[in-house]
Tab-separated table of N, CA and C in Angstrom:
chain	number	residue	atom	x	y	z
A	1	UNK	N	177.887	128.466	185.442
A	1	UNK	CA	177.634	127.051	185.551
A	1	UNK	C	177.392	126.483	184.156
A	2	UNK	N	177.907	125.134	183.761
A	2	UNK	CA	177.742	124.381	182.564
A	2	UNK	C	176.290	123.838	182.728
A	3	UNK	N	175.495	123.705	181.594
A	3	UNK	CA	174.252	122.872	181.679
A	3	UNK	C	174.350	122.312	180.099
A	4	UNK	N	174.205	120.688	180.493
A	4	UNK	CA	173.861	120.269	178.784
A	4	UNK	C	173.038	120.782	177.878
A	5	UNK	N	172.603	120.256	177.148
A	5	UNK	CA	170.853	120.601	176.077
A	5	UNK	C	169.895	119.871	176.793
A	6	UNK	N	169.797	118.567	177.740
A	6	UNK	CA	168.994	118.272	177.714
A	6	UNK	C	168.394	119.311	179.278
A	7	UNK	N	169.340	119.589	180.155
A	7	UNK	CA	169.316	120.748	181.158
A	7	UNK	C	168.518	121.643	180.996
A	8	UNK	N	169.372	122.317	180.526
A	8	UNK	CA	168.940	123.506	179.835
A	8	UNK	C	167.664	123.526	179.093
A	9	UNK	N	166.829	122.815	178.545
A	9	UNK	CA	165.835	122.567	177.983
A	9	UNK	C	164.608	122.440	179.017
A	10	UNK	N	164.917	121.685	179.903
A	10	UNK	CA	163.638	121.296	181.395
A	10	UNK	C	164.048	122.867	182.299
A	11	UNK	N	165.629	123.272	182.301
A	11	UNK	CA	165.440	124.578	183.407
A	11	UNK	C	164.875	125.524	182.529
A	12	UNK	N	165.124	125.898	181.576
A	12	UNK	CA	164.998	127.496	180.572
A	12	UNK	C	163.297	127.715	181.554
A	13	UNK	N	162.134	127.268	180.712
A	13	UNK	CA	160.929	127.451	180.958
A	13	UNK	C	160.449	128.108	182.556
A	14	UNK	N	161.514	126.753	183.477
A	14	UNK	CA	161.611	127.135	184.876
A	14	UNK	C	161.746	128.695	185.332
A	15	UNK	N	163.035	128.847	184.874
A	15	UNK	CA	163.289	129.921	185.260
A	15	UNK	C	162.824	131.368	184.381
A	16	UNK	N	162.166	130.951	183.764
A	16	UNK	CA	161.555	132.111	183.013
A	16	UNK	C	160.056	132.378	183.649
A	17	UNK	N	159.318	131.335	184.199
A	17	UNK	CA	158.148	131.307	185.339
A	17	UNK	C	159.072	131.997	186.101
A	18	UNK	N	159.813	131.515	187.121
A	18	UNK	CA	160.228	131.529	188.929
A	18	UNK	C	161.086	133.500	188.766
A	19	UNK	N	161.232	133.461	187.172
A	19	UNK	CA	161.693	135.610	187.329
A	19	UNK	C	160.945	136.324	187.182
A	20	UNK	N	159.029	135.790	187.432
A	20	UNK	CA	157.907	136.472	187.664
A	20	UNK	C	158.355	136.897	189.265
A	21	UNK	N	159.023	136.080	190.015
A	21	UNK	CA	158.794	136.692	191.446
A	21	UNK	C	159.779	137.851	191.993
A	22	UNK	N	160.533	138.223	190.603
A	22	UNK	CA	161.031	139.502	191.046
A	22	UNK	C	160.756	141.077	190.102
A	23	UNK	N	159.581	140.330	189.307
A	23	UNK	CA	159.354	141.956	188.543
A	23	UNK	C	158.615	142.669	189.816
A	24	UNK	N	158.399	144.355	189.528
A	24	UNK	CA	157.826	145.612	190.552
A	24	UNK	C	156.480	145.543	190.131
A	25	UNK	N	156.121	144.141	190.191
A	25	UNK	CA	154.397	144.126	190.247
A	25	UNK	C	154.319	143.469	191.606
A	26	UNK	N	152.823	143.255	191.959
A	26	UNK	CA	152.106	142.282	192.711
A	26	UNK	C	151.662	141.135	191.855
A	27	UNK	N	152.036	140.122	192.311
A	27	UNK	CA	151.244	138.576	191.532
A	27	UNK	C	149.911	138.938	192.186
A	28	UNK	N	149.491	138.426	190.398
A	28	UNK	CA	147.858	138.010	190.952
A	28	UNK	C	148.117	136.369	191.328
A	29	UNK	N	146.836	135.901	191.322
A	29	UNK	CA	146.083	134.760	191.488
A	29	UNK	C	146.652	134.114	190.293
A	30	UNK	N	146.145	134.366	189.297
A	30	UNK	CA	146.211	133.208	187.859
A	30	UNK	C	147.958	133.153	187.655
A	31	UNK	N	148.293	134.414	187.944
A	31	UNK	CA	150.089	134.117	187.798
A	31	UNK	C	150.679	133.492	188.380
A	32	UNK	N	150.560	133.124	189.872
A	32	UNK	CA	150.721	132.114	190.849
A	32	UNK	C	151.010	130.804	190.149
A	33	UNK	N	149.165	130.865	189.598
A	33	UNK	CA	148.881	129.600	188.917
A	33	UNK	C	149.656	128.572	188.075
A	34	UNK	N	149.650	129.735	187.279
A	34	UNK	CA	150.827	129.799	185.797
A	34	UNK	C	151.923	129.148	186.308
A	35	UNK	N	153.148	129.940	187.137
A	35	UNK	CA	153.517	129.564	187.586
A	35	UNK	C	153.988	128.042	188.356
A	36	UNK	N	152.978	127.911	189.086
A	36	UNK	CA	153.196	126.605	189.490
A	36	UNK	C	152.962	125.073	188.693
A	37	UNK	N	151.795	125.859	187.535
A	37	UNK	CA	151.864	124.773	187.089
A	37	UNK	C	153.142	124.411	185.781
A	38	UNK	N	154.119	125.551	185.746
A	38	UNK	CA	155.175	125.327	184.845
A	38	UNK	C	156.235	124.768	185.974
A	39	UNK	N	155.946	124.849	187.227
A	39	UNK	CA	156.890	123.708	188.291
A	39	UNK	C	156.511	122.511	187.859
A	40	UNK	N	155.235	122.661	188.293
A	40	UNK	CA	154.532	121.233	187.900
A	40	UNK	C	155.281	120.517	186.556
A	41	UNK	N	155.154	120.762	185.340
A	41	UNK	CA	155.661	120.122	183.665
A	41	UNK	C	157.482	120.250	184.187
A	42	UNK	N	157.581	120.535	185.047
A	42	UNK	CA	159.132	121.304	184.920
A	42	UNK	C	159.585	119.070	185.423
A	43	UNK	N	159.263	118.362	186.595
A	43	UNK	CA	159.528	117.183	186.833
A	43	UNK	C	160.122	116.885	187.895
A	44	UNK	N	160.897	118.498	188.329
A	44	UNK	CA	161.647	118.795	189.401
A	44	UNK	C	161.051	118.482	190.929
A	45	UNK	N	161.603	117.536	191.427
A	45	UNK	CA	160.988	117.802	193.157
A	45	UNK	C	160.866	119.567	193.574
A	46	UNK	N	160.169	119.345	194.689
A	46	UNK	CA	159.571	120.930	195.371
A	46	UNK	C	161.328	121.164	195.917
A	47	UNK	N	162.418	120.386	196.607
A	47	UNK	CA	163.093	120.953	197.007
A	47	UNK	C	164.157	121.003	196.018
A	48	UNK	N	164.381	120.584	194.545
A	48	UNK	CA	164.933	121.091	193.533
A	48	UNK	C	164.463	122.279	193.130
A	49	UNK	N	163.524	122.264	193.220
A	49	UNK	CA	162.883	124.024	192.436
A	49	UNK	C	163.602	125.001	193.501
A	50	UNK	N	163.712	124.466	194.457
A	50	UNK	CA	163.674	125.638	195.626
A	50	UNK	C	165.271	126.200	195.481
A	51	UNK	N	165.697	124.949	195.515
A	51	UNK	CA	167.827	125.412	195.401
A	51	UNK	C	167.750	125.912	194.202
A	52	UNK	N	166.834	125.627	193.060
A	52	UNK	CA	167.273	126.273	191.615
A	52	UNK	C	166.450	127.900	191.703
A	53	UNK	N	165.705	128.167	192.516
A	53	UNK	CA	164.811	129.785	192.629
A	53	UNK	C	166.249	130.283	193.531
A	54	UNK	N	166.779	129.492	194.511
A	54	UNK	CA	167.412	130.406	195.560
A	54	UNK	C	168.471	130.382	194.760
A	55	UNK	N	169.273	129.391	194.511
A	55	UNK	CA	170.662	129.952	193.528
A	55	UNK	C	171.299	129.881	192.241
A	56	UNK	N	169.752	130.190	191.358
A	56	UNK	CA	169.996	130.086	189.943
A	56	UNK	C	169.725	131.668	189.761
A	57	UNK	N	168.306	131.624	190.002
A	57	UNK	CA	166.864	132.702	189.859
A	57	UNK	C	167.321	133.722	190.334
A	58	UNK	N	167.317	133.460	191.848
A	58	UNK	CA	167.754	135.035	192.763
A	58	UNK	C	168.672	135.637	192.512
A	59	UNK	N	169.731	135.092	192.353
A	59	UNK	CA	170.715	135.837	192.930
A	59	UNK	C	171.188	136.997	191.052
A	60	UNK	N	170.416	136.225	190.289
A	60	UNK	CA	170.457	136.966	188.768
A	60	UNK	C	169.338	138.242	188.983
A	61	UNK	N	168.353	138.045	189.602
A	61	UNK	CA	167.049	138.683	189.751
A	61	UNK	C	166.672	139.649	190.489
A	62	UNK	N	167.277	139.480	191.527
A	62	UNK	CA	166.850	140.164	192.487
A	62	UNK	C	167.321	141.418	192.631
A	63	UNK	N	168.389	141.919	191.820
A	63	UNK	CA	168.519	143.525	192.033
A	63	UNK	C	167.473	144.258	191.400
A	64	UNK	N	166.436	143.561	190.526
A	64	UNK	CA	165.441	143.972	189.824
A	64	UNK	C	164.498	144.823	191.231
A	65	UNK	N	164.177	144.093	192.480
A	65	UNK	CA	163.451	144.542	193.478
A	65	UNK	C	164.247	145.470	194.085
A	66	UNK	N	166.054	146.260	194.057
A	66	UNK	CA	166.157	147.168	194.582
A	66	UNK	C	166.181	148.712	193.638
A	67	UNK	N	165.433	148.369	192.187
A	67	UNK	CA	165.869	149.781	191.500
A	67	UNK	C	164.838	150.289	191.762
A	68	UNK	N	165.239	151.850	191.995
A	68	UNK	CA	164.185	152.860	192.404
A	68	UNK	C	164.735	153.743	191.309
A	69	UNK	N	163.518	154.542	190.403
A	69	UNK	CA	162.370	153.955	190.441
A	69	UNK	C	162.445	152.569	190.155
A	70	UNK	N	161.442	151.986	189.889
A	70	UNK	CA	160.816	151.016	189.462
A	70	UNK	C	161.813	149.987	188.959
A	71	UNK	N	161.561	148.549	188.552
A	71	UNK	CA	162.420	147.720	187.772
A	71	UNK	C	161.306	147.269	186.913
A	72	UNK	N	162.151	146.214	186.224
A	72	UNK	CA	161.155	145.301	185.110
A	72	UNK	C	160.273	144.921	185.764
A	73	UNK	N	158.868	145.523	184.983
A	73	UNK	CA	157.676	145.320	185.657
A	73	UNK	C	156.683	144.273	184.741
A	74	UNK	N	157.265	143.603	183.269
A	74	UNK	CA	156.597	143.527	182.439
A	74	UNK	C	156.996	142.269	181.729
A	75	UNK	N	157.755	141.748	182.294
A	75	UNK	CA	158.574	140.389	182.355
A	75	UNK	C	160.480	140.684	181.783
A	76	UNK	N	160.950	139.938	182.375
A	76	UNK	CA	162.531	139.678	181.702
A	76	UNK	C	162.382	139.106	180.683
A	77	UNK	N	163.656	140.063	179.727
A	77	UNK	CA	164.022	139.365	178.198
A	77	UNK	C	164.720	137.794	178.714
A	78	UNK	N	163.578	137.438	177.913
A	78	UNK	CA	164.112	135.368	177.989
A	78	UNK	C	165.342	135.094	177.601
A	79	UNK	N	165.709	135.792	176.817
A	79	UNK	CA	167.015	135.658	176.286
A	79	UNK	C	168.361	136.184	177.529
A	80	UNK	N	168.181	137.063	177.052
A	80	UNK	CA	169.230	138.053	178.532
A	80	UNK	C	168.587	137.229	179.823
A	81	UNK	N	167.931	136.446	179.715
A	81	UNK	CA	167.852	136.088	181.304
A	81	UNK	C	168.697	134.580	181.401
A	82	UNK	N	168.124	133.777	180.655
A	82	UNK	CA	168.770	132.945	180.433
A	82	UNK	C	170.465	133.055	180.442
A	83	UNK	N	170.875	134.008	179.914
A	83	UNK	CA	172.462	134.063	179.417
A	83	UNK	C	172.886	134.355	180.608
A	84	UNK	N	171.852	135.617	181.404
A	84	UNK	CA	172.479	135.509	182.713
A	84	UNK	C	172.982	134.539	183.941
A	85	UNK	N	171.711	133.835	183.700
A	85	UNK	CA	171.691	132.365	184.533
A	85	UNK	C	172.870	132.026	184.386
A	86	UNK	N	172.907	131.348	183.156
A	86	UNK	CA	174.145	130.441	182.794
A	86	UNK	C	175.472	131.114	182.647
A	87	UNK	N	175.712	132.186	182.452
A	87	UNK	CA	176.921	132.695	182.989
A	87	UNK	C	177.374	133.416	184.446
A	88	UNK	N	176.017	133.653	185.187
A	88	UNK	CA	176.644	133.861	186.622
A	88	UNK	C	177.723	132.865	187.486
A	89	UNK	N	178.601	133.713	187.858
A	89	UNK	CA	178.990	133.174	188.878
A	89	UNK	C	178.761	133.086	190.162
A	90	UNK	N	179.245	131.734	190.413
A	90	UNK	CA	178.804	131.582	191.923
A	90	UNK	C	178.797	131.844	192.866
A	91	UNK	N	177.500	132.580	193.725
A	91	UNK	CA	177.864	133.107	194.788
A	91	UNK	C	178.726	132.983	196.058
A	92	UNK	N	179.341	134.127	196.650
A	92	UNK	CA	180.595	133.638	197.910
A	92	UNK	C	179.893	133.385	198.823
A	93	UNK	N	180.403	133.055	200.035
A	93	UNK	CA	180.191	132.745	201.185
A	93	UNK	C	179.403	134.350	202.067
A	94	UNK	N	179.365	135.259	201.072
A	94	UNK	CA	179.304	136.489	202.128
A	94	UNK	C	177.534	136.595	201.109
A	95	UNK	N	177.574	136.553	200.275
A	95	UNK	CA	176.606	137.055	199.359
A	95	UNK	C	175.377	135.921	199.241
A	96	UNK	N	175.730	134.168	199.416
A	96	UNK	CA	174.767	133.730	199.865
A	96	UNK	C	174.521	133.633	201.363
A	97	UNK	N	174.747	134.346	202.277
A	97	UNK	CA	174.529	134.318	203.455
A	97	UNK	C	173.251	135.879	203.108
A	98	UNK	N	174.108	136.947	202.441
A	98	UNK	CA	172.932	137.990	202.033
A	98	UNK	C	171.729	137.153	201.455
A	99	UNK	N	171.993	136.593	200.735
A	99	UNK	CA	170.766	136.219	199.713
A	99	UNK	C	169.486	135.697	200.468
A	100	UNK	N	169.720	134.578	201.257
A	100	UNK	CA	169.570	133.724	202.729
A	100	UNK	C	168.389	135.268	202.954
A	101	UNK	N	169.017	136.103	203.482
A	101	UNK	CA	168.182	137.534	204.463
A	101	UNK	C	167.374	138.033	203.475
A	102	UNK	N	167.796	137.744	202.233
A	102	UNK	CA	166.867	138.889	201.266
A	102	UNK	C	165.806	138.369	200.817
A	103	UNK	N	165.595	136.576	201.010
A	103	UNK	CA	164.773	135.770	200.679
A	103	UNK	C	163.519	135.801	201.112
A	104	UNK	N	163.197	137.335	202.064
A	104	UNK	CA	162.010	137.333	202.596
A	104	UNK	C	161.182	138.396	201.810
A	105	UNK	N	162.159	138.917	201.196
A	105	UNK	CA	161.319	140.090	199.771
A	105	UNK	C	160.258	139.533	198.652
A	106	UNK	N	160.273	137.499	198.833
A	106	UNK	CA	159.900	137.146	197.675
A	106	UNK	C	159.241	136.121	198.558
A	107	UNK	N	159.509	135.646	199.867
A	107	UNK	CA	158.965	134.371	200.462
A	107	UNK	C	157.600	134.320	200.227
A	108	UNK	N	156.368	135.479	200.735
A	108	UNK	CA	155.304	135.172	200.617
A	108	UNK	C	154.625	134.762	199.725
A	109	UNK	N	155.149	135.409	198.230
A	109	UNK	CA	154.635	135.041	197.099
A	109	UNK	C	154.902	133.450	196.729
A	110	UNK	N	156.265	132.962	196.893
A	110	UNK	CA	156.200	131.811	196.937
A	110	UNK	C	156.006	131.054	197.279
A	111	UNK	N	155.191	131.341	198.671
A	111	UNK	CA	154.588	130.233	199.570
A	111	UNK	C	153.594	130.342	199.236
A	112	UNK	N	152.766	131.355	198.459
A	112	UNK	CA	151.525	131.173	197.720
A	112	UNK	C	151.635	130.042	196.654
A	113	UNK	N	152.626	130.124	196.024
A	113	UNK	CA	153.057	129.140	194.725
A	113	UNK	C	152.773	127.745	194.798
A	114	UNK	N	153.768	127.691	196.265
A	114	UNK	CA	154.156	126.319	196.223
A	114	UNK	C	152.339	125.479	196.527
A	115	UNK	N	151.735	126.646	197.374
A	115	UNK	CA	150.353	125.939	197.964
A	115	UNK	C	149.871	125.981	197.012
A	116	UNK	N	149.660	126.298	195.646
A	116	UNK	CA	149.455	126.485	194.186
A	116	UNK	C	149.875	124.744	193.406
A	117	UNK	N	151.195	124.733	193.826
A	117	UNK	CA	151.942	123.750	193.293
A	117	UNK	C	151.643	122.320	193.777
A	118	UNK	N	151.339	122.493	195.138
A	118	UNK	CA	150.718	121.424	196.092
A	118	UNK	C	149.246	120.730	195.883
A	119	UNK	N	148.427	121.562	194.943
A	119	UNK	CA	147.334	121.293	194.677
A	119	UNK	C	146.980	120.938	193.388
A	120	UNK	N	147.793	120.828	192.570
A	120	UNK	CA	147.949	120.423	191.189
A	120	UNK	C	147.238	118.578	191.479
């Protein structure tokens, strides 16, 4: 996907918060926090964040939650994450229908978020 400078400038931060919800930790509390409140500065409505976690974020991220052992537990390189973003391609018809099912590996944490985000 193309993103200008001025894009790219309000998402980068975004999505460098929202690829806390796929390192092989548990969120605490204050990371939540963190988190939401970089939704918060981000300007984005709650249901912009949400299409940009489900098909910016995830679908770059989320094989991080199937490596065994372990995946990045300690944050993603900002750099390599970013590049990923912006050069993925877009998911098919078969793979966001997966994504859709896999969205429950990460739901709870983000429904912690958003009630995080809601209280700002």
């Amino acid at each position: 996907m193309k993103y200008d400078a001025n894009t790219l400038a309000k998402r980068k931060p975004l999505w460098i918060a929202l690829s806390d919800l796929f390192l092989d930790t548990e969120l605490q509390d204050s990371s939540l926090k963190r988190i939401a409140k970089t939704m918060k500065n981000s300007n984005y409505s709650l249901d912009e964040m949400t299409l940009i976690l489900q098909s910016e974020v995830f679908p770059v991220c989320i094989g991080n939650l199937h490596v065994i052992p372990g995946g990045v537990w300690t944050g993603f390189d900002e750099d390599e994450l970013v590049e990923a973003i912006i050069s993925a391609k877009p998911p098919n018809r078969f793979k966001r229908w997966l994504n859709r099912r896999r969205f429950s590996m990460i739901e709870d944490d983000w429904n912690r978020i958003v009630k995080h985000y809601e209280a700002l």
